[in-house]
mmCIF file of C-alpha atoms and ligand atoms in Angstrom:
data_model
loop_
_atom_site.group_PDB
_atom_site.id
_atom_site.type_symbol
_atom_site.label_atom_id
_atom_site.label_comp_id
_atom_site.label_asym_id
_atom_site.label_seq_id
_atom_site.Cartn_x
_atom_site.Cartn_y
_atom_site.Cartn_z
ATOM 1 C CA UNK A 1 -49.708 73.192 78.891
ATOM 2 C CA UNK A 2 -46.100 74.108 78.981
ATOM 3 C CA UNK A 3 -43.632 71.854 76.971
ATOM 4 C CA UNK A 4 -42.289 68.980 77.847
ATOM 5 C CA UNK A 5 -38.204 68.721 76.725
ATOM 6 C CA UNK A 6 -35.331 66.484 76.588
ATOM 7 C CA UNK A 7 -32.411 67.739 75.535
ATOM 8 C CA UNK A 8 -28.659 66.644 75.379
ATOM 9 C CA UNK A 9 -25.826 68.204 75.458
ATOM 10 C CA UNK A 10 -22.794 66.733 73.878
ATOM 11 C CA UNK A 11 -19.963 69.036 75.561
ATOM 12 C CA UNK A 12 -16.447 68.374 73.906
ATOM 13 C CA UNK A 13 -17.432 65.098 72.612
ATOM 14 C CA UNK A 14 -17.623 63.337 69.763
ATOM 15 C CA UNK A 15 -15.502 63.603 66.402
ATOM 16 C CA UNK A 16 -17.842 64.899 63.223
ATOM 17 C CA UNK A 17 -17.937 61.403 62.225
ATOM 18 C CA UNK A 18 -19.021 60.019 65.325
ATOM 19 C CA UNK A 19 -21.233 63.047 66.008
ATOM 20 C CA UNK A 20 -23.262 62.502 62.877
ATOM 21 C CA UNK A 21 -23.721 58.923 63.356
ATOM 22 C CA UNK A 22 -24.795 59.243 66.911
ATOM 23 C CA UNK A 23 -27.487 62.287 65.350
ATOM 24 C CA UNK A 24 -28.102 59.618 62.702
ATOM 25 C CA UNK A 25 -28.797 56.730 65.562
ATOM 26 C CA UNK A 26 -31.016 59.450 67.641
ATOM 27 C CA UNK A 27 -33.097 60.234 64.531
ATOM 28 C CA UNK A 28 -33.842 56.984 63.290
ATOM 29 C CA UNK A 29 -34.946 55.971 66.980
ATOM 30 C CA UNK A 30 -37.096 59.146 66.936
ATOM 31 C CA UNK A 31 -38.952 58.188 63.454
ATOM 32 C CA UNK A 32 -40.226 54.664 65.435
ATOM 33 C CA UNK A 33 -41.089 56.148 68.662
ATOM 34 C CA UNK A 34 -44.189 58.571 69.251
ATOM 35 C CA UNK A 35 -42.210 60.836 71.844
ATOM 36 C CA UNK A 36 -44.649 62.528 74.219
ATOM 37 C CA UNK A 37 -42.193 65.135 74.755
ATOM 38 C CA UNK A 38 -39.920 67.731 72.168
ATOM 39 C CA UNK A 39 -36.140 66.092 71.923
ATOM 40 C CA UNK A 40 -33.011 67.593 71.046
ATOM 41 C CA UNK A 41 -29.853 67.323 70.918
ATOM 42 C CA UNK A 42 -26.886 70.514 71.370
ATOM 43 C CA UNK A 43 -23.626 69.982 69.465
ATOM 44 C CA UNK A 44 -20.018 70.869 69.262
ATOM 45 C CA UNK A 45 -19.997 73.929 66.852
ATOM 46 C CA UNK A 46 -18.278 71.966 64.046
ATOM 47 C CA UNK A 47 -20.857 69.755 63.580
ATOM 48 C CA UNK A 48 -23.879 71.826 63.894
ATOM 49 C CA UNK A 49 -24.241 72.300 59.518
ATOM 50 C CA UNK A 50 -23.641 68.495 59.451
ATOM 51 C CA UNK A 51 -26.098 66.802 61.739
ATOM 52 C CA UNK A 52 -28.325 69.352 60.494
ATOM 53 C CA UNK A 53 -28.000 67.726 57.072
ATOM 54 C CA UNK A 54 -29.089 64.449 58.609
ATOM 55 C CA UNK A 55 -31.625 64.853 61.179
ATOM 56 C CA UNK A 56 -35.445 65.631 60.560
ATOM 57 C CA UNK A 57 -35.996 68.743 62.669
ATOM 58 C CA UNK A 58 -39.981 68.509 62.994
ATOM 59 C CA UNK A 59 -38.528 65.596 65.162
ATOM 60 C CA UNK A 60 -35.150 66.498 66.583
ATOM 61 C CA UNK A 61 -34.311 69.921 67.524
ATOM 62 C CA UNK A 62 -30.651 70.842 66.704
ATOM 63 C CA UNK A 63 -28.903 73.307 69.372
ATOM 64 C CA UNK A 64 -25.470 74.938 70.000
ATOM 65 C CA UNK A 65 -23.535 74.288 73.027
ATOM 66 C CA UNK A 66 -22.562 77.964 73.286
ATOM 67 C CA UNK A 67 -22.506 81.535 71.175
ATOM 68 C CA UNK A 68 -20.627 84.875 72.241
ATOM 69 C CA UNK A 69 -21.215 87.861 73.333
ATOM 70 C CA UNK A 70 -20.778 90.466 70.551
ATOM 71 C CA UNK A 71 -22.662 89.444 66.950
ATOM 72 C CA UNK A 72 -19.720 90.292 64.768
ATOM 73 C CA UNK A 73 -16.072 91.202 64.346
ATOM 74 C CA UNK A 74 -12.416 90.783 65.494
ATOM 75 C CA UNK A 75 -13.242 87.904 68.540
ATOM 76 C CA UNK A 76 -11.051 85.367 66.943
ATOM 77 C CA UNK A 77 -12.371 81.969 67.673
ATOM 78 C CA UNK A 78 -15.748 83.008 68.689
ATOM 79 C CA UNK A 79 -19.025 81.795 67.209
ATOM 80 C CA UNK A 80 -21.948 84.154 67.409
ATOM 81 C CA UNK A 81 -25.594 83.669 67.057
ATOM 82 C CA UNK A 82 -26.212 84.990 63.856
ATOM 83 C CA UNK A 83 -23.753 81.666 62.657
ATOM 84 C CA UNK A 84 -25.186 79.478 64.998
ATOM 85 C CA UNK A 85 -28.435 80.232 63.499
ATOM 86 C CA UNK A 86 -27.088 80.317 60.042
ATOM 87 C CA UNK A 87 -26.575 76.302 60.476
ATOM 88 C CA UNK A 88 -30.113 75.364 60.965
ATOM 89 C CA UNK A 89 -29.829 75.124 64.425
ATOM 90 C CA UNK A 90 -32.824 76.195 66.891
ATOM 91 C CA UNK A 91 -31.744 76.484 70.136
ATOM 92 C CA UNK A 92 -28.126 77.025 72.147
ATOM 93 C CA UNK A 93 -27.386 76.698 75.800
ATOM 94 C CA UNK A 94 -26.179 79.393 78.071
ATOM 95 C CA UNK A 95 -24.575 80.191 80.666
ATOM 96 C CA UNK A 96 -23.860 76.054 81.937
ATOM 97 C CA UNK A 97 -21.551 75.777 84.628
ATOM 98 C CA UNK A 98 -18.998 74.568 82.840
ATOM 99 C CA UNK A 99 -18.811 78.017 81.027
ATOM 100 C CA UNK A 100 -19.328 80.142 84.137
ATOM 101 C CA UNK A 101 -16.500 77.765 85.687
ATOM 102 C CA UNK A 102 -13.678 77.565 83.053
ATOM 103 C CA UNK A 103 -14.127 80.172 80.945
ATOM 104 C CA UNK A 104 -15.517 83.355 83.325
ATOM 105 C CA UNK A 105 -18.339 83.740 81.723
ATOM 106 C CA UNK A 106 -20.547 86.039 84.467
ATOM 107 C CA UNK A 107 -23.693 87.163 83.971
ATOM 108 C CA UNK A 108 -23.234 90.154 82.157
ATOM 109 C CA UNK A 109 -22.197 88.310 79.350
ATOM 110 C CA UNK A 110 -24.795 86.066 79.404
ATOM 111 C CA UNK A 111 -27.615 88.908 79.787
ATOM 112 C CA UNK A 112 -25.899 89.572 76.213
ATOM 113 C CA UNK A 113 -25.356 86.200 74.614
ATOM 114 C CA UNK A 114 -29.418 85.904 75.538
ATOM 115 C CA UNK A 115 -30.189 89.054 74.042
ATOM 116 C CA UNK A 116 -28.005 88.360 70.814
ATOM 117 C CA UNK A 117 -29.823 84.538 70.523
ATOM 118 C CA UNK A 118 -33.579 85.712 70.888
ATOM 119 C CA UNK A 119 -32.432 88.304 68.068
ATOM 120 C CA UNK A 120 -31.778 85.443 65.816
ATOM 121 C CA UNK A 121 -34.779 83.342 66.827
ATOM 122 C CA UNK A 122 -32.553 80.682 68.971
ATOM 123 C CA UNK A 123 -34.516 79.124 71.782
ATOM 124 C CA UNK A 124 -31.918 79.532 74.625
ATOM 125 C CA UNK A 125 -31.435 76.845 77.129
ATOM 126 C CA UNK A 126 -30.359 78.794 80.190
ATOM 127 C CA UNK A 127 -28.546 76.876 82.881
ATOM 128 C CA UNK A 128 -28.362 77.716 86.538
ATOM 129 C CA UNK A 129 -27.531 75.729 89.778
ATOM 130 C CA UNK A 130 -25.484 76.229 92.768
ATOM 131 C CA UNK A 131 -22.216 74.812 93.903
ATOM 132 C CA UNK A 132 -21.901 72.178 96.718
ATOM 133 C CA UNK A 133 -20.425 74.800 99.195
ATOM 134 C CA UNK A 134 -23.619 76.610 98.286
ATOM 135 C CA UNK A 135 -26.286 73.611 98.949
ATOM 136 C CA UNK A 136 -24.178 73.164 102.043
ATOM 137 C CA UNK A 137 -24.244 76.188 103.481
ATOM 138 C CA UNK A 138 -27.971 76.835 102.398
ATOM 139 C CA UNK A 139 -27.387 79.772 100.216
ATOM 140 C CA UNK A 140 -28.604 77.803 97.147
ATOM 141 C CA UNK A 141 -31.905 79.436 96.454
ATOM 142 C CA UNK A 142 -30.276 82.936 96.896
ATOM 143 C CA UNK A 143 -27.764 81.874 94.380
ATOM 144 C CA UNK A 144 -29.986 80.614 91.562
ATOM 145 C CA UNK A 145 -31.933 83.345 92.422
ATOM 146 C CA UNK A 146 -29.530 85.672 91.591
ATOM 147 C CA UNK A 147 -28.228 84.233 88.278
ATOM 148 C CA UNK A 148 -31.869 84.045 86.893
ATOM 149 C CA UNK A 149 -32.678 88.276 88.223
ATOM 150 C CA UNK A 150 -29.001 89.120 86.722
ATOM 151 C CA UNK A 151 -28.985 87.885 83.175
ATOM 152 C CA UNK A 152 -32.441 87.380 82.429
ATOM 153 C CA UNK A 153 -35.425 89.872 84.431
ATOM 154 C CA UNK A 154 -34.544 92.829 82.147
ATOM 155 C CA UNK A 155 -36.285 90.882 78.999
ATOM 156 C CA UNK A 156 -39.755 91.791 78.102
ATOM 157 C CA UNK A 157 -42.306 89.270 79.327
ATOM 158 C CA UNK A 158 -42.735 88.028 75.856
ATOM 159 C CA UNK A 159 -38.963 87.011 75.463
ATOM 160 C CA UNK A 160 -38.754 85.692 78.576
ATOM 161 C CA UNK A 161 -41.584 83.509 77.649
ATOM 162 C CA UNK A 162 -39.061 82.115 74.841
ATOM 163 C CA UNK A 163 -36.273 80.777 77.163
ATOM 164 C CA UNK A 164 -36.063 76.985 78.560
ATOM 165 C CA UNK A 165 -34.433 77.187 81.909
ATOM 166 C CA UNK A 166 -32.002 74.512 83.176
ATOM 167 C CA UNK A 167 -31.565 73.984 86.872
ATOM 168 C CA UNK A 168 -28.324 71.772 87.520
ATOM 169 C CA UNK A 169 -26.756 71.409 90.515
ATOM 170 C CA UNK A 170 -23.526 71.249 89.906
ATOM 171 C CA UNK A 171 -22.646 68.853 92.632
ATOM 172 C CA UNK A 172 -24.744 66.220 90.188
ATOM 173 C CA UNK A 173 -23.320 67.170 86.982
ATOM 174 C CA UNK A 174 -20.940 64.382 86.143
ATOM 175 C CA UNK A 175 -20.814 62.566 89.728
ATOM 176 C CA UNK A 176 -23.826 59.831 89.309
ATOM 177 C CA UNK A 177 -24.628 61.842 92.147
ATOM 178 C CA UNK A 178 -28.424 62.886 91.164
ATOM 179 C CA UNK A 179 -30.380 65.373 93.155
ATOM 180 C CA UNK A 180 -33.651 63.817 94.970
ATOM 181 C CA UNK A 181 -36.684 63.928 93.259
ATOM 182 C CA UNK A 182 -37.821 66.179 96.148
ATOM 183 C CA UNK A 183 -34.592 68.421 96.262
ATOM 184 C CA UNK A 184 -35.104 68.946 92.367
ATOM 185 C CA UNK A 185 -39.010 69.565 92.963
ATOM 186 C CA UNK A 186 -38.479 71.579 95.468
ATOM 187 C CA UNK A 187 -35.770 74.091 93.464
ATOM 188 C CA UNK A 188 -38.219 74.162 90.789
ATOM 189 C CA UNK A 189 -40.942 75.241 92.214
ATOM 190 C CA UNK A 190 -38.905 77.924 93.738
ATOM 191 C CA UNK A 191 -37.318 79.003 90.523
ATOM 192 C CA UNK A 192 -41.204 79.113 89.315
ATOM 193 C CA UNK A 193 -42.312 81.176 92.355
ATOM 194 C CA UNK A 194 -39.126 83.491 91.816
ATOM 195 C CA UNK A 195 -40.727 84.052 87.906
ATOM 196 C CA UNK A 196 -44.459 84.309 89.125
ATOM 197 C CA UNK A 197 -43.418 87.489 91.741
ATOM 198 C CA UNK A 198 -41.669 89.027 88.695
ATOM 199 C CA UNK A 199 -43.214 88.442 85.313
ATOM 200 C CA UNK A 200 -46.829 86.858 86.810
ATOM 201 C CA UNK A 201 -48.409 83.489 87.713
ATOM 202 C CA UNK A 202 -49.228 82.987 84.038
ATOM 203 C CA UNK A 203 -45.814 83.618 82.900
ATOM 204 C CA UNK A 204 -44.147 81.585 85.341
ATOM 205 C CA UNK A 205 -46.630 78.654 84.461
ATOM 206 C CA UNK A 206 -45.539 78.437 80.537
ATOM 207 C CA UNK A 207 -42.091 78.144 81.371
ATOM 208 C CA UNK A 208 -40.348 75.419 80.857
ATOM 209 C CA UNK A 209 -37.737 74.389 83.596
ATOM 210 C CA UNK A 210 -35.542 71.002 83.063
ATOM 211 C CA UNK A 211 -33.295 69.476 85.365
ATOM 212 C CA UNK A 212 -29.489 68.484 84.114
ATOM 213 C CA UNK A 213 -27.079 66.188 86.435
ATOM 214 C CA UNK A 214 -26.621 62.744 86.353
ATOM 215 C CA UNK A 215 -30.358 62.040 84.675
ATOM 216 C CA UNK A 216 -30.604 58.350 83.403
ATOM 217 C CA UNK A 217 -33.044 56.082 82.187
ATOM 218 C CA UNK A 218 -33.122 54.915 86.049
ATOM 219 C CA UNK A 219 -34.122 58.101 87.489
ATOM 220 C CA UNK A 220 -35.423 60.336 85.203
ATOM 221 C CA UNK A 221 -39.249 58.499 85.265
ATOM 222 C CA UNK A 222 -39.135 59.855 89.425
ATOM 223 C CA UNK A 223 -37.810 63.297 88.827
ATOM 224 C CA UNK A 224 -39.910 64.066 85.304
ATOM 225 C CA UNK A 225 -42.829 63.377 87.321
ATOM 226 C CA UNK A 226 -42.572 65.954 89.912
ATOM 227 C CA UNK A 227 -44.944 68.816 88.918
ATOM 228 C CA UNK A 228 -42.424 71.558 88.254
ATOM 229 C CA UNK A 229 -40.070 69.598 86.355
ATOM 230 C CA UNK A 230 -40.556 69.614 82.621
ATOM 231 C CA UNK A 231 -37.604 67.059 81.637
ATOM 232 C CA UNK A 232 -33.892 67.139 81.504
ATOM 233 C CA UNK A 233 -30.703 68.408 80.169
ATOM 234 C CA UNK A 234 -28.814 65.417 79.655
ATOM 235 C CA UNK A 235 -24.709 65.119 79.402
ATOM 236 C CA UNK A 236 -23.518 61.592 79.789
ATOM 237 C CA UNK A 237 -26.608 59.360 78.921
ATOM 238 C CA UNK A 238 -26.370 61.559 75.483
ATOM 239 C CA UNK A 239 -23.610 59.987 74.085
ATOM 240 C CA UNK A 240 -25.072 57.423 72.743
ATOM 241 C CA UNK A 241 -28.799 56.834 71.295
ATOM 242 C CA UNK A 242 -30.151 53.848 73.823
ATOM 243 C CA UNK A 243 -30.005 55.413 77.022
ATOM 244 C CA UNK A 244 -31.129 58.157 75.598
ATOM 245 C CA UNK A 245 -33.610 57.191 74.480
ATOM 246 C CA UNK A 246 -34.495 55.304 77.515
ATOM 247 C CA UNK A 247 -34.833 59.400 79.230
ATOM 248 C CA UNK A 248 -36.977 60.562 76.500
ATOM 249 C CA UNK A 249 -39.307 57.397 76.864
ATOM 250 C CA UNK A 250 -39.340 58.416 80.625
ATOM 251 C CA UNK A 251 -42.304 60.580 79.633
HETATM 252 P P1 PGA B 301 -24.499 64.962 83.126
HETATM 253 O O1 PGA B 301 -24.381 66.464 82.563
HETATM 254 O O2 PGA B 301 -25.844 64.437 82.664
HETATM 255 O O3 PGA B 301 -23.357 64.220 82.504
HETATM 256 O O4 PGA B 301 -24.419 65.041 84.611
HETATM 257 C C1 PGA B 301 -25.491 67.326 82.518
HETATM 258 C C2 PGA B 301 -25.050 68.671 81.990
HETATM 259 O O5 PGA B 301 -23.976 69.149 82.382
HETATM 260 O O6 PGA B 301 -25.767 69.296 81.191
#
């Protein structure tokens, strides 16, 4: 049975004091509910040592939002994996739109940034999705095709076997505008079929494969029940510990 996930991702949110009360609040829910599926939260860098201080990780999962390219040396400003990991934290998304959008990342870099966080034991959360233009035009499963063959079908079956993938379209990131249970579904199953042709039917089965973009306690009951979705990447309904909560209890 492949694992079931809920994860949120903070962005640019959050001061360190606010960040380690909401990890706080998320904890203390955790420690009264019997969650039926793994939950986590990813944080701003700076508050990754903190939050790790205060949360029980056989419970909550602690992630990065990010890590570079290279593992050491003259990147000013860059964090790499080997510090991420240093924190306590166990996983760190890549490659989320928001990256690819603002800050070029491509997927050459990513290829490496996955390389460098399976090195350090980090679970990576890898996002992909297409653009409106793309789910427009129809292109869409060519596209996430692409980004999952590009940075990720040179890893051994075995470390493949270690990432969480992340389909979000990024028409629903941020808009309230949620893909359809069946839309979602029916990426999912293609992203699964896309692994099975490559890796086998046994690898594609164990993978994990969450949807991110506009998931709320509302909807994420419909789309966590499709059979290829294995729970969500959360943004907004992360920010604070009742709604999500209401997603993880979705399961
Ligand atoms: P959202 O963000 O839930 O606010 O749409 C999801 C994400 O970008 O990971």
């Amino acid at each position: 049975m492949r694992k079931k996930v809920v994860a949120g991702n903070w962005k640019m949110n959050t001061t360190l004091q606010e960040g380690v009360r909401l990890a706080e609040e998320v904890n203390n829910a955790l420690k009264e509910t019997e969650a039926k599926c793994d939950v986590v939260i990813c944080v701003p860098f700076t508050h990754l040592a903190s939050v790790n201080a205060v949360i029980d990780q056989s419970k909550l999962g602690l992630g990065a939002e990010n890590c570079a390219d290279h593992v050491k040396g003259a990147y000013t400003g860059e964090v790499s994996a080997p510090m991420v990991a240093s924190t306590g934290a166990r996983y760190v998304i890549l490659g989320h739109s928001e990256r690819r959008q603002y800050y070029g990342e491509t997927s050459a870099t990513l290829k490496e940034k996955v390389k460098l966080a399976l090195a350090e034991g980090l679970t990576p959360i890898f996002c992909i999705g297409e653009v409106l233009e793309e789910r427009e035009n129809g292109t869409y499963n060519a596209v996430v095709k692409s980004q999952i063959e590009e940075a990720l079908f040179d890893l051994t079956a075995d470390d493949f076997k270690k990432i969480i993938l992340a389909y979000e379209p990024v028409w629903a990131i941020g808009t309230g505008k949620t893909a359809t249970d069946e839309q979602a579904q029916e990426m999912h199953a293609f992203i699964r079929s896309t692994i099975a042709a490559k890796y086998g039917a046994d690898v594609a089965e164990e993978i994990s494969i969450l949807y991110g973009g506009s998931c709320k306690p509302t909807n994420a009951k419909g789309l966590f029940s499709q059979p290829d979705i294995d729970g969500g990447l959360i943004g907004g309904a992360s920010l604070e510990a009742e709604p999500f909560m209401g997603i993880v209890k979705a399961f």
